Amino acid sequence: MQKSTSSFAGAQTGIHKKFYAKKYRKISGSQLVFYLIAVLMIIVVLYPLWFVIIASFSNPTDVALGKVWLWPKHMDFRGYEKLFEQRSIWHSYFNTIFYSAVATVVGLLVNLPAGYALSRKELLGRKVISIFYMIPMFVSGGLIPTYFVVRSFGLYDTMWALILPFVTSTFNIIVARTFFTSTIPESLFEAAQIDGCSTIRYFFTIVLPLSKAVVAVIALWTAVWMWNQWLNALIYLKSDDLIPLQLLLRRILISNESLLG
């Protein structure tokens, strides 16, 4: 009995030694460098968000003069009071959400079918059409011709001026075409044809459900691009009821800079 007790105690001691040795093992130099870089990257990523939060509670003059670093200075809630009082901010915020949502849907309806059509080998003139799509990537139409096109189609100072002329993206079409060519097997299309499935039905009922990844990527790219858009709104919109949030924020920043001299 004593022997079994001592052996159990020895085994328990060995387990404790292994546990503490694993818990308090020495960190190598490479691991230490890795941890330091990881911590530094976390700080770099999170600090802008933290700065926006503390700046919103600080005095605007202190923020403009660069006096706010880690903690709010001279706590001031007037910014939040003005935010909830200003109807224009919430209206522009709604405009931005609307533009982003509609542009994403229209962009998917335009770019995905175009990419799928270019992925089909039986499409006549596929290479010529691909070159036609790629030309604007290297030689754009220019700002002034685009402006005249928008005006001639009656889109100037309408919400569609920010959506229709810019939803067609050659890059997104190429991404979709590459995905369809490399991921969707040709045998699947042949089997669908044998079952009497039309090309349009095959695209919407078979190809799209299998292409959720590229759909999500293109939707995200389009939504983020439209969300950050302010230059097109500056050029093609003159009504304050149509401007997106980014253009309104730009006007606010410019007015603050002029007040500070």
CSV table of N, CA and C in Angstrom, one decimal, residues 48-189:
chain,number,residue,atom,x,y,z
A,48,PRO,N,-6.3,54.1,-34.4
A,48,PRO,CA,-7.2,55.1,-35.1
A,48,PRO,C,-8.6,55.0,-34.6
A,49,LEU,N,-9.1,53.8,-34.3
A,49,LEU,CA,-10.4,53.7,-33.8
A,49,LEU,C,-10.5,54.3,-32.4
A,50,TRP,N,-9.5,54.1,-31.6
A,50,TRP,CA,-9.5,54.7,-30.3
A,50,TRP,C,-9.4,56.2,-30.4
A,51,PHE,N,-8.6,56.7,-31.3
A,51,PHE,CA,-8.5,58.2,-31.5
A,51,PHE,C,-9.8,58.8,-31.9
A,52,VAL,N,-10.5,58.1,-32.8
A,52,VAL,CA,-11.8,58.7,-33.2
A,52,VAL,C,-12.8,58.8,-32.0
A,53,ILE,N,-12.7,57.8,-31.1
A,53,ILE,CA,-13.6,57.8,-30.0
A,53,ILE,C,-13.3,58.9,-29.0
A,54,ILE,N,-12.0,59.0,-28.7
A,54,ILE,CA,-11.6,60.1,-27.7
A,54,ILE,C,-11.7,61.5,-28.3
A,55,ALA,N,-11.5,61.6,-29.6
A,55,ALA,CA,-11.7,62.9,-30.3
A,55,ALA,C,-13.1,63.3,-30.3
A,56,SER,N,-14.0,62.4,-30.3
A,56,SER,CA,-15.5,62.8,-30.3
A,56,SER,C,-15.9,63.3,-29.0
A,57,PHE,N,-15.2,63.0,-27.9
A,57,PHE,CA,-15.5,63.5,-26.6
A,57,PHE,C,-14.6,64.7,-26.2
A,58,SER,N,-13.7,65.1,-27.1
A,58,SER,CA,-12.8,66.2,-26.7
A,58,SER,C,-13.2,67.5,-27.4
A,59,ASN,N,-12.6,68.6,-26.9
A,59,ASN,CA,-12.8,69.9,-27.5
A,59,ASN,C,-12.3,69.9,-28.9
A,60,PRO,N,-13.1,70.4,-29.9
A,60,PRO,CA,-12.7,70.4,-31.3
A,60,PRO,C,-11.4,71.2,-31.5
A,61,THR,N,-11.2,72.3,-30.8
A,61,THR,CA,-9.9,73.0,-30.9
A,61,THR,C,-8.7,72.2,-30.5
A,62,ASP,N,-8.8,71.5,-29.4
A,62,ASP,CA,-7.7,70.7,-29.0
A,62,ASP,C,-7.4,69.6,-30.0
A,63,VAL,N,-8.4,69.0,-30.6
A,63,VAL,CA,-8.2,68.0,-31.6
A,63,VAL,C,-7.6,68.6,-32.9
A,64,ALA,N,-8.0,69.7,-33.3
A,64,ALA,CA,-7.4,70.4,-34.5
A,64,ALA,C,-6.0,70.8,-34.3
A,65,LEU,N,-5.6,71.1,-33.0
A,65,LEU,CA,-4.3,71.6,-32.7
A,65,LEU,C,-3.4,70.4,-32.4
A,66,GLY,N,-3.9,69.2,-32.4
A,66,GLY,CA,-3.1,68.0,-32.2
A,66,GLY,C,-2.7,67.7,-30.7
A,67,LYS,N,-3.6,68.2,-29.8
A,67,LYS,CA,-3.3,68.0,-28.4
A,67,LYS,C,-3.9,66.8,-27.8
A,68,VAL,N,-4.8,66.1,-28.6
A,68,VAL,CA,-5.4,64.9,-28.1
A,68,VAL,C,-4.6,63.7,-28.6
A,69,TRP,N,-4.1,62.8,-27.7
A,69,TRP,CA,-3.3,61.7,-28.1
A,69,TRP,C,-3.9,60.4,-27.6
A,70,LEU,N,-4.0,60.2,-26.2
A,70,LEU,CA,-4.4,59.0,-25.6
A,70,LEU,C,-5.7,59.1,-24.9
A,71,TRP,N,-6.0,60.3,-24.3
A,71,TRP,CA,-7.2,60.5,-23.5
A,71,TRP,C,-7.9,61.8,-24.0
A,72,PRO,N,-9.2,61.8,-23.8
A,72,PRO,CA,-10.0,63.1,-24.1
A,72,PRO,C,-9.5,64.3,-23.3
A,73,LYS,N,-9.5,65.4,-24.0
A,73,LYS,CA,-9.1,66.7,-23.3
A,73,LYS,C,-10.3,67.6,-23.3
A,74,HIS,N,-10.6,68.2,-22.1
A,74,HIS,CA,-11.7,69.1,-22.0
A,74,HIS,C,-13.0,68.5,-22.6
A,75,MET,N,-13.5,67.5,-21.9
A,75,MET,CA,-14.7,66.8,-22.3
A,75,MET,C,-15.8,67.7,-22.9
A,76,ASP,N,-16.2,67.4,-24.1
A,76,ASP,CA,-17.2,68.2,-24.7
A,76,ASP,C,-18.2,67.3,-25.5
A,77,PHE,N,-19.4,67.5,-25.2
A,77,PHE,CA,-20.5,66.7,-25.8
A,77,PHE,C,-21.3,67.4,-26.8
A,78,ARG,N,-20.8,68.6,-27.2
A,78,ARG,CA,-21.6,69.4,-28.1
A,78,ARG,C,-21.6,68.8,-29.5
A,79,GLY,N,-20.6,68.0,-29.8
A,79,GLY,CA,-20.5,67.3,-31.1
A,79,GLY,C,-21.7,66.4,-31.3
A,80,TYR,N,-22.0,65.6,-30.2
A,80,TYR,CA,-23.1,64.6,-30.3
A,80,TYR,C,-24.4,65.4,-30.3
A,81,GLU,N,-24.5,66.5,-29.6
A,81,GLU,CA,-25.7,67.3,-29.6
A,81,GLU,C,-26.0,67.8,-31.0
A,82,LYS,N,-25.0,68.3,-31.7
A,82,LYS,CA,-25.2,68.8,-33.0
A,82,LYS,C,-25.5,67.6,-34.0
A,83,LEU,N,-24.9,66.5,-33.7
A,83,LEU,CA,-25.1,65.3,-34.6
A,83,LEU,C,-26.6,64.9,-34.6
A,84,PHE,N,-27.2,64.9,-33.4
A,84,PHE,CA,-28.6,64.5,-33.3
A,84,PHE,C,-29.5,65.6,-33.7
A,85,GLU,N,-29.0,66.8,-33.8
A,85,GLU,CA,-29.9,68.0,-34.2
A,85,GLU,C,-29.9,68.2,-35.7
A,86,GLN,N,-28.8,67.8,-36.3
A,86,GLN,CA,-28.6,68.1,-37.8
A,86,GLN,C,-29.4,67.1,-38.6
A,87,ARG,N,-30.4,67.5,-39.3
A,87,ARG,CA,-31.2,66.6,-40.2
A,87,ARG,C,-30.4,66.3,-41.4
A,88,SER,N,-29.5,67.2,-41.9
A,88,SER,CA,-28.8,66.9,-43.1
A,88,SER,C,-27.8,65.8,-42.9
A,89,ILE,N,-27.2,65.6,-41.8
A,89,ILE,CA,-26.3,64.5,-41.6
A,89,ILE,C,-27.0,63.1,-41.7
A,90,TRP,N,-28.2,63.0,-41.0
A,90,TRP,CA,-28.9,61.8,-41.1
A,90,TRP,C,-29.4,61.5,-42.5
A,91,HIS,N,-29.8,62.6,-43.2
A,91,HIS,CA,-30.3,62.5,-44.6
A,91,HIS,C,-29.2,62.0,-45.5
A,92,SER,N,-28.0,62.6,-45.3
A,92,SER,CA,-26.9,62.2,-46.2
A,92,SER,C,-26.4,60.7,-45.8
A,93,TYR,N,-26.6,60.4,-44.6
A,93,TYR,CA,-26.2,59.0,-44.1
A,93,TYR,C,-27.2,58.0,-44.8
A,94,PHE,N,-28.5,58.4,-44.9
A,94,PHE,CA,-29.4,57.5,-45.6
A,94,PHE,C,-29.1,57.4,-47.1
A,95,ASN,N,-28.7,58.6,-47.7
A,95,ASN,CA,-28.3,58.6,-49.1
A,95,ASN,C,-27.2,57.7,-49.4
A,96,THR,N,-26.2,57.7,-48.5
A,96,THR,CA,-25.0,56.8,-48.7
A,96,THR,C,-25.4,55.3,-48.6
A,97,ILE,N,-26.2,55.0,-47.6
A,97,ILE,CA,-26.7,53.6,-47.5
A,97,ILE,C,-27.5,53.2,-48.8
A,98,PHE,N,-28.3,54.1,-49.3
A,98,PHE,CA,-29.1,53.8,-50.5
A,98,PHE,C,-28.2,53.7,-51.7
A,99,TYR,N,-27.3,54.6,-51.9
A,99,TYR,CA,-26.4,54.5,-53.0
A,99,TYR,C,-25.6,53.2,-53.0
A,100,SER,N,-25.1,52.8,-51.8
A,100,SER,CA,-24.2,51.6,-51.7
A,100,SER,C,-25.0,50.4,-52.0
A,101,ALA,N,-26.3,50.3,-51.4
A,101,ALA,CA,-27.1,49.1,-51.6
A,101,ALA,C,-27.5,49.0,-53.1
A,102,VAL,N,-28.0,50.0,-53.7
A,102,VAL,CA,-28.4,50.0,-55.1
A,102,VAL,C,-27.3,49.7,-56.0
A,103,ALA,N,-26.1,50.4,-55.8
A,103,ALA,CA,-25.0,50.1,-56.7
A,103,ALA,C,-24.5,48.7,-56.5
A,104,THR,N,-24.5,48.1,-55.3
A,104,THR,CA,-24.1,46.7,-55.2
A,104,THR,C,-25.0,45.8,-55.9
A,105,VAL,N,-26.3,46.0,-55.8
A,105,VAL,CA,-27.3,45.1,-56.5
A,105,VAL,C,-27.1,45.3,-58.0
A,106,VAL,N,-27.1,46.5,-58.5
A,106,VAL,CA,-27.0,46.7,-60.0
A,106,VAL,C,-25.6,46.2,-60.5
A,107,GLY,N,-24.6,46.4,-59.7
A,107,GLY,CA,-23.2,46.0,-60.1
A,107,GLY,C,-23.2,44.4,-60.2
A,108,LEU,N,-23.9,43.7,-59.3
A,108,LEU,CA,-23.9,42.3,-59.4
A,108,LEU,C,-24.7,41.8,-60.6
A,109,LEU,N,-25.8,42.5,-60.9
A,109,LEU,CA,-26.7,42.2,-62.0
A,109,LEU,C,-26.0,42.4,-63.4
A,110,VAL,N,-25.0,43.4,-63.4
A,110,VAL,CA,-24.3,43.7,-64.6
A,110,VAL,C,-23.0,42.9,-64.8
A,111,ASN,N,-22.2,42.9,-63.7
A,111,ASN,CA,-20.9,42.3,-63.8
A,111,ASN,C,-20.8,40.8,-63.9
A,112,LEU,N,-21.7,40.1,-63.1
A,112,LEU,CA,-21.7,38.7,-63.0
A,112,LEU,C,-22.2,38.0,-64.3
A,113,PRO,N,-23.3,38.5,-64.9
A,113,PRO,CA,-23.6,37.9,-66.2
A,113,PRO,C,-22.6,38.2,-67.3
A,114,ALA,N,-22.0,39.4,-67.3
A,114,ALA,CA,-21.0,39.7,-68.3
A,114,ALA,C,-19.8,38.8,-68.1
A,115,GLY,N,-19.3,38.5,-66.8
A,115,GLY,CA,-18.2,37.6,-66.6
A,115,GLY,C,-18.5,36.2,-67.0
A,116,TYR,N,-19.8,35.8,-66.8
A,116,TYR,CA,-20.1,34.4,-67.2
A,116,TYR,C,-20.2,34.3,-68.7
A,117,ALA,N,-20.7,35.3,-69.4
A,117,ALA,CA,-20.8,35.2,-70.8
A,117,ALA,C,-19.4,35.2,-71.4
A,118,LEU,N,-18.4,35.9,-70.9
A,118,LEU,CA,-17.1,35.9,-71.4
A,118,LEU,C,-16.4,34.6,-71.0
A,119,SER,N,-16.9,33.8,-70.1
A,119,SER,CA,-16.2,32.5,-69.7
A,119,SER,C,-16.7,31.4,-70.6
A,120,ARG,N,-17.7,31.6,-71.4
A,120,ARG,CA,-18.2,30.6,-72.3
A,120,ARG,C,-17.4,30.6,-73.6
A,121,LYS,N,-16.9,29.4,-74.0
A,121,LYS,CA,-16.1,29.3,-75.2
A,121,LYS,C,-16.9,29.5,-76.5
A,122,GLU,N,-18.2,29.2,-76.4
A,122,GLU,CA,-19.0,29.3,-77.6
A,122,GLU,C,-19.5,30.7,-77.9
A,123,LEU,N,-19.1,31.7,-77.1
A,123,LEU,CA,-19.5,33.1,-77.4
A,123,LEU,C,-18.7,33.6,-78.5
A,124,LEU,N,-19.4,34.1,-79.6
A,124,LEU,CA,-18.7,34.6,-80.8
A,124,LEU,C,-18.0,35.9,-80.4
A,125,GLY,N,-16.8,36.0,-80.9
A,125,GLY,CA,-16.0,37.3,-80.6
A,125,GLY,C,-15.7,37.5,-79.2
A,126,ARG,N,-15.5,36.4,-78.4
A,126,ARG,CA,-15.2,36.6,-77.0
A,126,ARG,C,-13.9,37.3,-76.8
A,127,LYS,N,-12.9,37.1,-77.5
A,127,LYS,CA,-11.6,37.8,-77.3
A,127,LYS,C,-11.7,39.3,-77.7
A,128,VAL,N,-12.5,39.6,-78.7
A,128,VAL,CA,-12.7,41.0,-79.1
A,128,VAL,C,-13.4,41.7,-78.0
A,129,ILE,N,-14.5,41.1,-77.5
A,129,ILE,CA,-15.3,41.7,-76.5
A,129,ILE,C,-14.4,41.9,-75.2
A,130,SER,N,-13.6,40.9,-74.9
A,130,SER,CA,-12.7,41.1,-73.7
A,130,SER,C,-11.7,42.2,-73.9
A,131,ILE,N,-11.2,42.4,-75.1
A,131,ILE,CA,-10.3,43.5,-75.3
A,131,ILE,C,-11.1,44.9,-75.2
A,132,PHE,N,-12.3,44.9,-75.7
A,132,PHE,CA,-13.1,46.0,-75.6
A,132,PHE,C,-13.4,46.4,-74.2
A,133,TYR,N,-13.6,45.4,-73.3
A,133,TYR,CA,-13.8,45.7,-71.9
A,133,TYR,C,-12.5,46.2,-71.2
A,134,MET,N,-11.4,45.7,-71.7
A,134,MET,CA,-10.1,46.0,-71.0
A,134,MET,C,-9.5,47.4,-71.4
A,135,ILE,N,-10.0,47.9,-72.5
A,135,ILE,CA,-9.4,49.2,-73.0
A,135,ILE,C,-9.6,50.3,-71.9
A,136,PRO,N,-10.8,50.5,-71.3
A,136,PRO,CA,-11.0,51.5,-70.3
A,136,PRO,C,-10.1,51.4,-69.1
A,137,MET,N,-9.6,50.2,-68.8
A,137,MET,CA,-8.6,50.0,-67.7
A,137,MET,C,-7.3,50.7,-67.9
A,138,PHE,N,-6.9,50.9,-69.2
A,138,PHE,CA,-5.7,51.5,-69.5
A,138,PHE,C,-5.9,53.0,-70.0
A,139,VAL,N,-7.0,53.2,-70.8
A,139,VAL,CA,-7.3,54.5,-71.3
A,139,VAL,C,-8.7,54.9,-70.9
A,140,SER,N,-8.9,55.6,-69.9
A,140,SER,CA,-10.2,56.0,-69.5
A,140,SER,C,-10.8,57.1,-70.4
A,141,GLY,N,-12.1,57.2,-70.3
A,141,GLY,CA,-12.8,58.2,-71.1
A,141,GLY,C,-12.5,59.7,-70.7
A,142,GLY,N,-12.0,59.9,-69.5
A,142,GLY,CA,-11.7,61.2,-69.0
A,142,GLY,C,-12.9,61.8,-68.3
A,143,LEU,N,-12.5,62.8,-67.5
A,143,LEU,CA,-13.6,63.5,-66.7
A,143,LEU,C,-14.6,64.3,-67.5
A,144,ILE,N,-14.1,65.1,-68.4
A,144,ILE,CA,-15.0,66.0,-69.2
A,144,ILE,C,-15.9,65.2,-70.1
A,145,PRO,N,-15.4,64.2,-70.9
A,145,PRO,CA,-16.4,63.4,-71.7
A,145,PRO,C,-17.4,62.7,-70.8
A,146,THR,N,-17.0,62.1,-69.7
A,146,THR,CA,-17.9,61.5,-68.8
A,146,THR,C,-19.0,62.4,-68.3
A,147,TYR,N,-18.6,63.6,-68.0
A,147,TYR,CA,-19.5,64.7,-67.5
A,147,TYR,C,-20.5,65.0,-68.6
A,148,PHE,N,-20.1,65.1,-69.8
A,148,PHE,CA,-21.1,65.4,-70.9
A,148,PHE,C,-22.0,64.2,-71.2
A,149,VAL,N,-21.5,63.0,-71.0
A,149,VAL,CA,-22.3,61.8,-71.2
A,149,VAL,C,-23.4,61.8,-70.1
A,150,VAL,N,-23.0,62.1,-68.9
A,150,VAL,CA,-24.0,62.1,-67.8
A,150,VAL,C,-25.1,63.2,-68.0
A,151,ARG,N,-24.7,64.3,-68.5
A,151,ARG,CA,-25.6,65.4,-68.8
A,151,ARG,C,-26.5,65.1,-70.0
A,152,SER,N,-25.9,64.5,-71.0
A,152,SER,CA,-26.7,64.2,-72.2
A,152,SER,C,-27.8,63.1,-72.0
A,153,PHE,N,-27.5,62.2,-71.0
A,153,PHE,CA,-28.5,61.2,-70.7
A,153,PHE,C,-29.5,61.7,-69.6
A,154,GLY,N,-29.4,62.9,-69.2
A,154,GLY,CA,-30.3,63.4,-68.2
A,154,GLY,C,-30.1,62.9,-66.8
A,155,LEU,N,-28.9,62.5,-66.5
A,155,LEU,CA,-28.6,61.9,-65.2
A,155,LEU,C,-28.1,63.0,-64.2
A,156,TYR,N,-27.7,64.1,-64.7
A,156,TYR,CA,-27.1,65.1,-63.9
A,156,TYR,C,-28.0,65.6,-62.8
A,157,ASP,N,-27.5,65.6,-61.6
A,157,ASP,CA,-28.2,66.0,-60.3
A,157,ASP,C,-29.4,65.1,-60.1
A,158,THR,N,-29.1,63.8,-60.3
A,158,THR,CA,-30.1,62.7,-59.9
A,158,THR,C,-29.3,61.7,-59.2
A,159,MET,N,-30.0,60.8,-58.5
A,159,MET,CA,-29.3,59.8,-57.7
A,159,MET,C,-28.6,58.8,-58.6
A,160,TRP,N,-29.1,58.6,-59.8
A,160,TRP,CA,-28.6,57.6,-60.8
A,160,TRP,C,-27.3,58.1,-61.4
A,161,ALA,N,-26.9,59.4,-61.2
A,161,ALA,CA,-25.6,59.9,-61.7
A,161,ALA,C,-24.5,59.2,-61.0
A,162,LEU,N,-24.7,58.8,-59.8
A,162,LEU,CA,-23.6,58.1,-59.0
A,162,LEU,C,-23.6,56.6,-59.2
A,163,ILE,N,-24.6,56.1,-59.8
A,163,ILE,CA,-24.8,54.6,-59.9
A,163,ILE,C,-24.5,54.1,-61.3
A,164,LEU,N,-25.4,54.5,-62.2
A,164,LEU,CA,-25.4,53.9,-63.6
A,164,LEU,C,-24.1,54.0,-64.3
A,165,PRO,N,-23.4,55.2,-64.4
A,165,PRO,CA,-22.2,55.3,-65.2
A,165,PRO,C,-21.0,54.6,-64.6
A,166,PHE,N,-21.1,54.1,-63.4
A,166,PHE,CA,-19.9,53.6,-62.7
A,166,PHE,C,-20.0,52.2,-62.2
A,167,VAL,N,-21.2,51.5,-62.3
A,167,VAL,CA,-21.3,50.2,-61.8
A,167,VAL,C,-20.6,49.1,-62.6
A,168,THR,N,-20.4,49.4,-63.9
A,168,THR,CA,-19.7,48.4,-64.7
A,168,THR,C,-18.2,48.5,-64.4
A,169,SER,N,-17.7,47.4,-63.9
A,169,SER,CA,-16.3,47.4,-63.5
A,169,SER,C,-15.6,46.3,-64.3
A,170,THR,N,-14.6,46.6,-65.1
A,170,THR,CA,-13.8,45.7,-65.9
A,170,THR,C,-13.1,44.7,-65.0
A,171,PHE,N,-12.6,45.2,-63.9
A,171,PHE,CA,-11.9,44.4,-63.0
A,171,PHE,C,-12.8,43.3,-62.4
A,172,ASN,N,-14.0,43.7,-62.0
A,172,ASN,CA,-14.9,42.7,-61.4
A,172,ASN,C,-15.4,41.7,-62.4
A,173,ILE,N,-15.5,42.2,-63.7
A,173,ILE,CA,-15.9,41.2,-64.7
A,173,ILE,C,-14.8,40.2,-65.0
A,174,ILE,N,-13.6,40.6,-65.0
A,174,ILE,CA,-12.4,39.7,-65.1
A,174,ILE,C,-12.4,38.7,-64.0
A,175,VAL,N,-12.6,39.2,-62.8
A,175,VAL,CA,-12.6,38.3,-61.6
A,175,VAL,C,-13.7,37.3,-61.7
A,176,ALA,N,-14.9,37.7,-62.1
A,176,ALA,CA,-16.0,36.8,-62.3
A,176,ALA,C,-15.7,35.8,-63.4
A,177,ARG,N,-15.2,36.2,-64.5
A,177,ARG,CA,-14.9,35.3,-65.6
A,177,ARG,C,-13.8,34.3,-65.2
A,178,THR,N,-12.8,34.7,-64.5
A,178,THR,CA,-11.8,33.8,-64.1
A,178,THR,C,-12.3,32.8,-63.1
A,179,PHE,N,-13.2,33.2,-62.2
A,179,PHE,CA,-13.8,32.2,-61.2
A,179,PHE,C,-14.7,31.2,-62.0
A,180,PHE,N,-15.5,31.7,-62.9
A,180,PHE,CA,-16.4,30.8,-63.6
A,180,PHE,C,-15.6,29.8,-64.4
A,181,THR,N,-14.5,30.2,-65.0
A,181,THR,CA,-13.7,29.4,-65.9
A,181,THR,C,-13.0,28.3,-65.1
A,182,SER,N,-12.4,28.7,-64.0
A,182,SER,CA,-11.6,27.8,-63.2
A,182,SER,C,-12.4,26.9,-62.2
A,183,THR,N,-13.6,27.3,-61.8
A,183,THR,CA,-14.3,26.6,-60.8
A,183,THR,C,-15.5,25.8,-61.2
A,184,ILE,N,-16.3,26.3,-62.2
A,184,ILE,CA,-17.5,25.6,-62.6
A,184,ILE,C,-17.1,24.7,-63.8
A,185,PRO,N,-17.2,23.3,-63.6
A,185,PRO,CA,-16.8,22.4,-64.6
A,185,PRO,C,-17.7,22.4,-65.8
A,186,GLU,N,-17.2,22.2,-67.0
A,186,GLU,CA,-17.9,22.2,-68.2
A,186,GLU,C,-18.9,21.0,-68.2
A,187,SER,N,-18.6,19.9,-67.6
A,187,SER,CA,-19.5,18.8,-67.6
A,187,SER,C,-20.8,19.1,-66.9
A,188,LEU,N,-20.8,20.0,-66.0
A,188,LEU,CA,-22.0,20.4,-65.3
A,188,LEU,C,-23.0,21.1,-66.3
A,189,PHE,N,-22.4,21.9,-67.1
A,189,PHE,CA,-23.3,22.6,-68.1
A,189,PHE,C,-23.8,21.6,-69.1
